[in-house]
Amino acid sequence: MEMKIAAWSEQSRITLDDIALDYEKTPFLEITQLHFSGYQKIGIVGMSGSGKSTLVNLLSGFLEPSRGSFTIDGQKTSNMNQMDWRKQLLYIPQSPYVFEMTLRDNIAFYTPDASDQEVLEAVKVVGLDGLLAELPQGLETLVGNGARPLSGGQAQRIALARAFLDQNRKILLLDEPTAHLDIETEVELKERMLPLMANRLVFFATHRLHWLKEMDTILVLENGRLVEVGSYDELMAKKAALFHLK
């Protein structure tokens, strides 16, 4: 059932209650209770297979939990596959999809009414200047699929440019967005990504632990269970799950 969800703001709040996802009747992810509010950056870490991507997919509505509920500003739902929620999301996965269309249309995918000047500003902010200079028709060059191939770093920059242009979507979901990038590309992109996280609710699943000092709260998952929640300094001082990931 579709529910009416207001635009996310500093006063907004979401609660996860007894969320569980089973795979072939075997528990795969279990979250007893979590609360998030306003604009903050949530890091999600754990070993491969711990449930990071699963949690992101539950929050995005791509997956429906086997049981449990979500409550957004007092309204309860069994899943996040809600139109009013989806239209507030910016989702950047490991391998962002680049459509077979012009570079301009790819960047302005969420904001088709953006002017060329705004698109060019986004190009500059995310460091796509070099690619643009190489394209024979500039912004009007076809890219993606059977058109001009792009590197993983270029695809990530296009996804970031989409986020930069869209100031209305206040929920940013990042699922291992730098997993396939070399460390030099990642360090450069990091400087460009951090400003995009301001004034948004951000969920960032990553195995690159250098991101964690930038997060307000860190969730540590082990075998589908939430074992620690806290700030980077708090969790490192405990010398428990997060400490032993390093």
CSV table of C-alpha atoms in Angstrom, one decimal:
chain,number,residue,atom,x,y,z
A,1,MET,CA,0.0,0.0,0.0
A,2,GLU,CA,1.4,3.4,-1.0
A,3,MET,CA,1.9,5.9,1.8
A,4,LYS,CA,2.3,9.6,1.7
A,5,ILE,CA,5.8,10.5,2.8
A,6,ALA,CA,6.9,14.1,3.2
A,7,ALA,CA,10.2,15.4,1.7
A,8,TRP,CA,13.1,14.5,4.0
A,9,SER,CA,14.2,17.3,6.3
A,10,GLU,CA,16.2,18.0,9.4
A,11,GLN,CA,13.1,17.1,11.4
A,12,SER,CA,12.5,13.8,9.6
A,13,ARG,CA,13.0,10.4,11.4
A,14,ILE,CA,13.1,6.8,10.3
A,15,THR,CA,13.0,3.7,12.5
A,16,LEU,CA,13.8,0.1,11.6
A,17,ASP,CA,12.0,-2.3,14.0
A,18,ASP,CA,12.9,-6.1,14.0
A,19,ILE,CA,13.8,-6.1,10.4
A,20,ALA,CA,14.8,-9.5,9.1
A,21,LEU,CA,15.5,-10.9,5.6
A,22,ASP,CA,15.5,-14.7,5.2
A,23,TYR,CA,17.1,-16.5,2.2
A,24,GLU,CA,15.5,-19.9,1.5
A,25,LYS,CA,14.1,-19.9,5.1
A,26,THR,CA,17.6,-19.2,6.5
A,27,PRO,CA,18.1,-15.9,8.4
A,28,PHE,CA,20.4,-13.7,6.3
A,29,LEU,CA,20.1,-10.2,7.9
A,30,GLU,CA,18.6,-9.2,11.3
A,31,ILE,CA,18.3,-5.7,12.6
A,32,THR,CA,16.6,-5.4,16.0
A,33,GLN,CA,16.1,-1.6,16.0
A,34,LEU,CA,17.7,1.5,14.5
A,35,HIS,CA,16.8,5.2,14.4
A,36,PHE,CA,18.0,7.8,12.0
A,37,SER,CA,17.0,11.5,11.8
A,38,GLY,CA,17.8,14.6,9.9
A,39,TYR,CA,20.9,15.0,7.9
A,40,GLN,CA,23.7,12.7,8.9
A,41,LYS,CA,26.3,10.3,7.3
A,42,ILE,CA,25.9,6.6,8.2
A,43,GLY,CA,28.8,4.3,7.4
A,44,ILE,CA,27.9,0.6,7.0
A,45,VAL,CA,30.9,-1.7,7.3
A,46,GLY,CA,31.7,-5.4,7.6
A,47,MET,CA,33.4,-8.3,5.9
A,48,SER,CA,32.2,-9.5,2.5
A,49,GLY,CA,28.8,-11.2,2.9
A,50,SER,CA,28.1,-9.5,6.2
A,51,GLY,CA,24.9,-7.8,4.9
A,52,LYS,CA,26.0,-4.3,3.9
A,53,SER,CA,24.5,-4.3,0.4
A,54,THR,CA,21.4,-6.1,1.7
A,55,LEU,CA,20.7,-3.4,4.2
A,56,VAL,CA,21.1,-0.7,1.5
A,57,ASN,CA,18.7,-2.6,-0.7
A,58,LEU,CA,16.2,-2.8,2.1
A,59,LEU,CA,16.4,0.9,2.7
A,60,SER,CA,16.1,1.7,-1.0
A,61,GLY,CA,13.0,-0.6,-1.4
A,62,PHE,CA,14.8,-2.9,-3.8
A,63,LEU,CA,14.3,-5.7,-1.3
A,64,GLU,CA,11.3,-6.4,0.9
A,65,PRO,CA,12.0,-7.7,4.4
A,66,SER,CA,10.7,-11.1,5.5
A,67,ARG,CA,9.4,-9.5,8.7
A,68,GLY,CA,9.6,-6.3,10.6
A,69,SER,CA,8.6,-2.7,9.8
A,70,PHE,CA,9.9,0.8,9.0
A,71,THR,CA,8.4,3.9,10.5
A,72,ILE,CA,8.9,7.3,8.8
A,73,ASP,CA,7.7,10.3,10.8
A,74,GLY,CA,5.1,8.2,12.6
A,75,GLN,CA,3.9,6.2,9.6
A,76,LYS,CA,4.6,2.5,9.6
A,77,THR,CA,5.2,0.3,6.5
A,78,SER,CA,6.4,-3.2,5.9
A,79,ASN,CA,8.7,-2.2,3.1
A,80,MET,CA,10.4,0.9,1.6
A,81,ASN,CA,9.1,0.3,-2.0
A,82,GLN,CA,7.1,3.6,-1.7
A,83,MET,CA,6.9,6.1,-4.6
A,84,ASP,CA,7.2,9.1,-2.2
A,85,TRP,CA,10.4,7.5,-0.8
A,86,ARG,CA,12.0,6.4,-4.1
A,87,LYS,CA,11.7,9.8,-5.6
A,88,GLN,CA,13.8,11.2,-2.8
A,89,LEU,CA,16.7,8.8,-3.3
A,90,LEU,CA,20.0,9.2,-5.1
A,91,TYR,CA,21.5,5.7,-5.5
A,92,ILE,CA,25.2,5.1,-6.5
A,93,PRO,CA,26.2,1.5,-6.7
A,94,GLN,CA,29.6,-0.1,-7.4
A,95,SER,CA,29.0,0.1,-11.2
A,96,PRO,CA,26.6,3.0,-12.0
A,97,TYR,CA,24.5,2.5,-15.1
A,98,VAL,CA,25.5,4.7,-18.0
A,99,PHE,CA,22.7,4.9,-20.6
A,100,GLU,CA,23.3,4.9,-24.3
A,101,MET,CA,22.5,8.5,-24.7
A,102,THR,CA,24.5,11.8,-24.8
A,103,LEU,CA,26.8,12.7,-21.9
A,104,ARG,CA,24.6,15.7,-21.2
A,105,ASP,CA,21.4,13.5,-20.9
A,106,ASN,CA,23.3,11.0,-18.7
A,107,ILE,CA,24.4,13.7,-16.3
A,108,ALA,CA,21.0,15.4,-16.3
A,109,PHE,CA,19.1,12.1,-15.9
A,110,TYR,CA,17.4,13.2,-12.7
A,111,THR,CA,17.2,16.9,-13.7
A,112,PRO,CA,16.3,17.0,-17.5
A,113,ASP,CA,15.5,20.7,-17.3
A,114,ALA,CA,19.1,21.6,-16.2
A,115,SER,CA,20.7,24.2,-18.4
A,116,ASP,CA,24.0,23.5,-20.2
A,117,GLN,CA,25.7,25.9,-17.8
A,118,GLU,CA,24.5,23.9,-14.8
A,119,VAL,CA,25.6,20.6,-16.5
A,120,LEU,CA,29.0,22.1,-17.3
A,121,GLU,CA,29.4,23.2,-13.6
A,122,ALA,CA,28.6,19.6,-12.6
A,123,VAL,CA,31.2,18.3,-15.1
A,124,LYS,CA,33.8,20.6,-13.5
A,125,VAL,CA,32.9,19.7,-9.9
A,126,VAL,CA,33.3,16.0,-10.4
A,127,GLY,CA,36.3,16.2,-12.6
A,128,LEU,CA,34.9,15.1,-16.0
A,129,ASP,CA,36.7,18.0,-17.8
A,130,GLY,CA,39.2,15.6,-19.3
A,131,LEU,CA,36.6,13.3,-20.7
A,132,LEU,CA,34.6,16.2,-22.1
A,133,ALA,CA,37.6,17.6,-23.8
A,134,GLU,CA,38.1,14.3,-25.6
A,135,LEU,CA,34.6,13.9,-26.9
A,136,PRO,CA,34.1,15.0,-30.6
A,137,GLN,CA,30.6,16.5,-30.0
A,138,GLY,CA,31.2,17.6,-26.4
A,139,LEU,CA,28.1,17.2,-24.2
A,140,GLU,CA,26.2,15.9,-27.2
A,141,THR,CA,28.5,12.9,-27.7
A,142,LEU,CA,26.8,9.5,-27.3
A,143,VAL,CA,28.3,7.4,-24.5
A,144,GLY,CA,27.4,4.1,-22.8
A,145,ASN,CA,26.7,0.6,-24.0
A,146,GLY,CA,27.4,0.4,-27.7
A,147,ALA,CA,28.6,4.0,-27.9
A,148,ARG,CA,31.8,5.3,-26.5
A,149,PRO,CA,33.0,3.0,-23.6
A,150,LEU,CA,33.8,4.6,-20.3
A,151,SER,CA,36.1,3.6,-17.4
A,152,GLY,CA,34.8,2.7,-14.0
A,153,GLY,CA,36.0,6.1,-12.7
A,154,GLN,CA,34.3,8.0,-15.5
A,155,ALA,CA,31.0,6.1,-14.8
A,156,GLN,CA,31.3,7.0,-11.1
A,157,ARG,CA,31.9,10.7,-11.9
A,158,ILE,CA,28.8,10.7,-14.1
A,159,ALA,CA,26.8,9.3,-11.1
A,160,LEU,CA,28.2,12.0,-8.9
A,161,ALA,CA,27.4,14.7,-11.4
A,162,ARG,CA,23.8,13.5,-11.3
A,163,ALA,CA,23.8,13.9,-7.6
A,164,PHE,CA,25.4,17.3,-7.8
A,165,LEU,CA,22.7,18.6,-10.1
A,166,ASP,CA,19.8,17.2,-8.1
A,167,GLN,CA,19.5,19.4,-5.0
A,168,ASN,CA,16.0,18.2,-4.1
A,169,ARG,CA,16.7,14.5,-3.4
A,170,LYS,CA,18.0,14.5,0.2
A,171,ILE,CA,18.7,10.8,0.7
A,172,LEU,CA,21.9,9.4,-0.7
A,173,LEU,CA,22.5,5.6,-0.9
A,174,LEU,CA,26.1,4.6,-1.7
A,175,ASP,CA,26.8,0.8,-2.1
A,176,GLU,CA,30.5,0.3,-2.3
A,177,PRO,CA,30.8,3.1,-4.9
A,178,THR,CA,34.6,3.0,-5.0
A,179,ALA,CA,35.1,-0.8,-4.8
A,180,HIS,CA,36.5,-1.1,-8.3
A,181,LEU,CA,38.6,2.0,-8.4
A,182,ASP,CA,42.3,2.3,-7.9
A,183,ILE,CA,43.4,4.2,-4.8
A,184,GLU,CA,44.6,7.3,-6.7
A,185,THR,CA,41.2,7.6,-8.4
A,186,GLU,CA,39.4,7.0,-5.2
A,187,VAL,CA,41.3,9.6,-3.2
A,188,GLU,CA,40.6,12.2,-5.9
A,189,LEU,CA,36.9,11.3,-6.0
A,190,LYS,CA,36.7,11.4,-2.2
A,191,GLU,CA,37.3,15.1,-2.2
A,192,ARG,CA,34.5,15.6,-4.7
A,193,MET,CA,32.1,13.2,-3.0
A,194,LEU,CA,32.2,14.7,0.5
A,195,PRO,CA,30.5,18.0,-0.4
A,196,LEU,CA,27.7,16.1,-2.0
A,197,MET,CA,26.9,14.5,1.3
A,198,ALA,CA,26.3,17.8,3.1
A,199,ASN,CA,22.6,18.4,4.1
A,200,ARG,CA,21.6,14.9,3.2
A,201,LEU,CA,20.8,11.6,5.0
A,202,VAL,CA,23.6,9.4,3.7
A,203,PHE,CA,24.0,5.6,3.9
A,204,PHE,CA,27.4,4.6,2.8
A,205,ALA,CA,28.3,0.8,2.6
A,206,THR,CA,32.0,0.4,2.1
A,207,HIS,CA,34.9,-1.9,2.9
A,208,ARG,CA,37.4,1.0,2.4
A,209,LEU,CA,37.8,2.0,6.1
A,210,HIS,CA,39.5,5.4,5.4
A,211,TRP,CA,35.9,6.7,4.8
A,212,LEU,CA,34.8,6.0,8.3
A,213,LYS,CA,36.3,9.1,9.9
A,214,GLU,CA,34.0,11.1,7.7
A,215,MET,CA,30.9,9.4,9.0
A,216,ASP,CA,28.7,10.6,11.9
A,217,THR,CA,27.6,7.1,12.9
A,218,ILE,CA,29.0,3.7,11.9
A,219,LEU,CA,27.1,0.4,11.7
A,220,VAL,CA,29.2,-2.7,12.0
A,221,LEU,CA,27.7,-5.9,10.6
A,222,GLU,CA,28.9,-9.5,11.1
A,223,ASN,CA,27.2,-12.4,9.5
A,224,GLY,CA,24.0,-10.5,9.0
A,225,ARG,CA,23.8,-9.1,12.5
A,226,LEU,CA,24.4,-5.6,13.7
A,227,VAL,CA,27.1,-5.9,16.3
A,228,GLU,CA,28.2,-2.3,16.9
A,229,VAL,CA,26.8,1.2,16.5
A,230,GLY,CA,28.6,4.5,17.3
A,231,SER,CA,31.0,7.1,16.1
A,232,TYR,CA,34.5,6.2,14.8
A,233,ASP,CA,36.2,7.3,17.9
A,234,GLU,CA,33.8,5.6,20.2
A,235,LEU,CA,34.0,2.2,18.4
A,236,MET,CA,37.8,2.4,18.0
A,237,ALA,CA,38.1,3.1,21.8
A,238,LYS,CA,36.1,-0.1,22.5
A,239,LYS,CA,38.7,-2.2,20.6
A,240,ALA,CA,36.0,-4.6,19.5
A,241,ALA,CA,34.4,-5.4,16.1
A,242,LEU,CA,35.4,-2.2,14.2
A,243,PHE,CA,38.9,-2.1,15.7
A,244,HIS,CA,39.5,-5.7,14.5
A,245,LEU,CA,38.4,-4.9,11.0
A,246,LYS,CA,41.4,-2.6,10.5
